Amino acid sequence: MTKPTVDAKGKRRRIRFTAFRLVKLFSAFALLLSACGPHMPEEHDVTAGGHHPSSHGKKTANAVSCTDLKEKPQAGEPVKTFHLTARAGSLQLDSGKTVEDAWMFYGPDPQPELRVQEGDRVIVHVKNENIREGVTIHWHGVILPCSQDGVAGVTQDAIRPGETFTYEWIARHAGTYWYHSHQQSSLQARKGLIGKLVVEPKKPTFAYDKDVTVLLQELDDEQLANLANRLHVHADPGETVRLRVINSRNSTERLTVSGAPVKVVSIDGNDLMNPPPVEKARIPVGSGQRLDLLVNMPAQGAVKITGGEKKESVVLGRGPEPPASDGNRWPELDLTRYAASRSPLPAPKSFDQTHTLELDWSFPHRFTINGKVMHEIPPIVVREGEWIRLRIVAKGGAPHPMHLHGHRFAVLSKNGAPLPHPLVMDTVNVNQDESYEIAFLADNPGLWMIHCHNLTHAYLGMSMMINYEGVTTPHRIGTKSGNHPD
Ligand code: C2O
Ligand code: CU
């Protein structure tokens, strides 16, 4: 038998891979060792060290606190109220088994799916029963005022055991979202402090009979993970199912579908125009992203949607399950060339600011933006009404699913090539050596994070701020306050 030869490139890749695995291992240790990220100072003000390019460092007169940026109550909109309790403790599964240390939002079920209608005023009372380090809730993808964004040390203090915090915002955009704690998010999301959030449209832009949500999650506990990761949905032949897939994991999931073609009808809560059917392709869902699939049930048999490493599957309908596909060899669907968003952002005449964010990692455990980690990175300071363009380049340690709070952005180009059509997202998955240009209109004054949604990367530094000039916060990150958003 001859040994397979390894060319130089393969070797390099292997070294890189091994190094990357080491980094991963190291990150796991780092997570164990401390409650906060690399070299986090005792106290950090996220507005420090930034100024608008044309202000020459002068302080602006009319400062406003993020905590005062709220939505004024309007008369007449329907109100939906929820009560969530964060609790660490044993959780009895339907199977009769008990999970000892589950961290969940209960409402009253664990990880309740919150469903509201477009236009609703949403009020969520969050009580922390016993999560020692505190919790928050960030409404991932929802456009809301700064005070409701749920980032510990930025928009509020973490909610301590025994305390309550009330979130209130208007569900302006229909779509699939999710929520998670933004206190120690890399730890707490993995422990289970996450959930589904659906804003139903007043008038759907396409028809469907069933509406189902799946949350792909990577839970610390094996039993919980198994529970979360298999789903059987009743659907009759000829029915149309809208399957909302949320990826809360730290890795890209690649979905394969057998039994019927599907259409991707929505990305990050933004509906697509005339999406073509997809067959024999792997559909990538980056960390933090949401994809809605539309499936027309065939006359016979079931439809099976499988996650990348066969970790989970969703079976729609009855009858024989389609045979396992050889999906691992299917080509990957390029969502940037698939279909246009139905409601694109307006096209800017020009950009007021352009910044490059170079994403990389360096030994031993720094995930960096332009060579720096979190609190070392000067915030980008913007003014309301400006168009901001970001060039995001993944140099190492990718994929880096970059998520911007408080805004939706247009994806302008990928690897230097303009997109064939407008596309709107809130999380763009930047693979190794890829580059994207994205742009957003600064139309939501506040203090907003942009970070990698591989939450371990964010924890290890890949996180920064986009601040509006003149917006301040009384809250601080660091060991003194105990606020650790990542
Ligand atoms: Cu799901 Cu800061 O994000
Ligand atoms: Cu990353």
Coordinates of N, CA and C in Angstrom, one line a residue, residues 345-346 348 350-351 353 386-392 404 407-413 423-425 436-442:
L345 N -32.8 48.1 0.9 CA -32.5 49.4 1.5 C -32.5 50.4 0.3
P346 N -32.8 51.6 0.6 CA -32.7 52.6 -0.5 C -31.2 52.7 -0.9
P348 N -27.8 54.4 -1.7 CA -27.2 55.7 -1.4 C -26.5 56.3 -2.6
S350 N -23.8 58.2 -2.3 CA -22.4 58.0 -2.0 C -22.4 57.6 -0.5
F351 N -21.2 57.3 -0.1 CA -21.0 56.8 1.3 C -20.3 57.9 2.1
Q353 N -18.9 57.3 5.2 CA -17.7 56.8 5.8 C -17.5 55.3 5.3
E386 N -26.2 59.3 8.0 CA -25.0 58.9 7.2 C -25.2 57.5 6.6
W387 N -24.5 57.3 5.5 CA -24.4 55.9 4.9 C -23.0 55.4 5.2
I388 N -23.0 54.3 5.9 CA -21.7 53.7 6.3 C -21.4 52.5 5.5
R389 N -20.2 52.4 4.9 CA -19.8 51.2 4.2 C -18.7 50.5 5.0
L390 N -18.8 49.2 5.1 CA -17.8 48.4 5.8 C -17.3 47.4 4.8
R391 N -16.0 47.3 4.7 CA -15.3 46.2 4.0 C -14.8 45.2 5.0
I392 N -15.4 44.0 4.9 CA -15.1 43.0 5.9 C -14.2 41.9 5.3
L404 N -24.5 42.8 13.0 CA -24.6 44.2 13.4 C -25.9 44.4 14.2
H407 N -29.6 47.5 13.2 CA -29.7 47.9 11.8 C -29.8 46.7 10.9
R408 N -30.4 46.9 9.7 CA -30.2 45.9 8.7 C -29.2 46.5 7.7
F409 N -28.5 45.6 7.1 CA -27.5 46.2 6.1 C -27.7 45.5 4.7
A410 N -27.2 46.3 3.7 CA -27.3 45.8 2.4 C -25.9 45.1 2.1
V411 N -25.9 44.0 1.5 CA -24.7 43.3 1.0 C -24.4 43.9 -0.4
L412 N -23.3 44.6 -0.5 CA -23.0 45.2 -1.8 C -22.2 44.3 -2.7
S413 N -21.2 43.7 -2.2 CA -20.3 42.8 -3.0 C -19.7 41.7 -2.2
L423 N -29.6 42.7 -1.6 CA -29.8 41.7 -0.5 C -29.6 42.4 0.8
V424 N -30.6 42.1 1.7 CA -30.6 42.7 3.1 C -30.4 41.6 4.1
M425 N -29.5 41.8 5.1 CA -29.3 40.8 6.1 C -28.9 41.6 7.4
Y436 N -16.3 40.9 2.0 CA -17.7 41.5 1.7 C -17.6 42.9 1.9
E437 N -18.5 43.6 1.1 CA -18.8 45.0 1.4 C -20.2 45.1 1.8
I438 N -20.5 45.7 2.9 CA -21.8 45.9 3.3 C -22.1 47.4 3.6
A439 N -23.3 47.8 3.6 CA -23.6 49.2 3.9 C -24.9 49.3 4.7
F440 N -24.9 50.3 5.5 CA -26.2 50.6 6.2 C -26.4 52.1 6.4
L441 N -27.7 52.4 6.5 CA -28.0 53.8 6.8 C -28.1 54.0 8.3
A442 N -27.4 55.0 8.8 CA -27.4 55.2 10.2 C -28.7 55.9 10.6

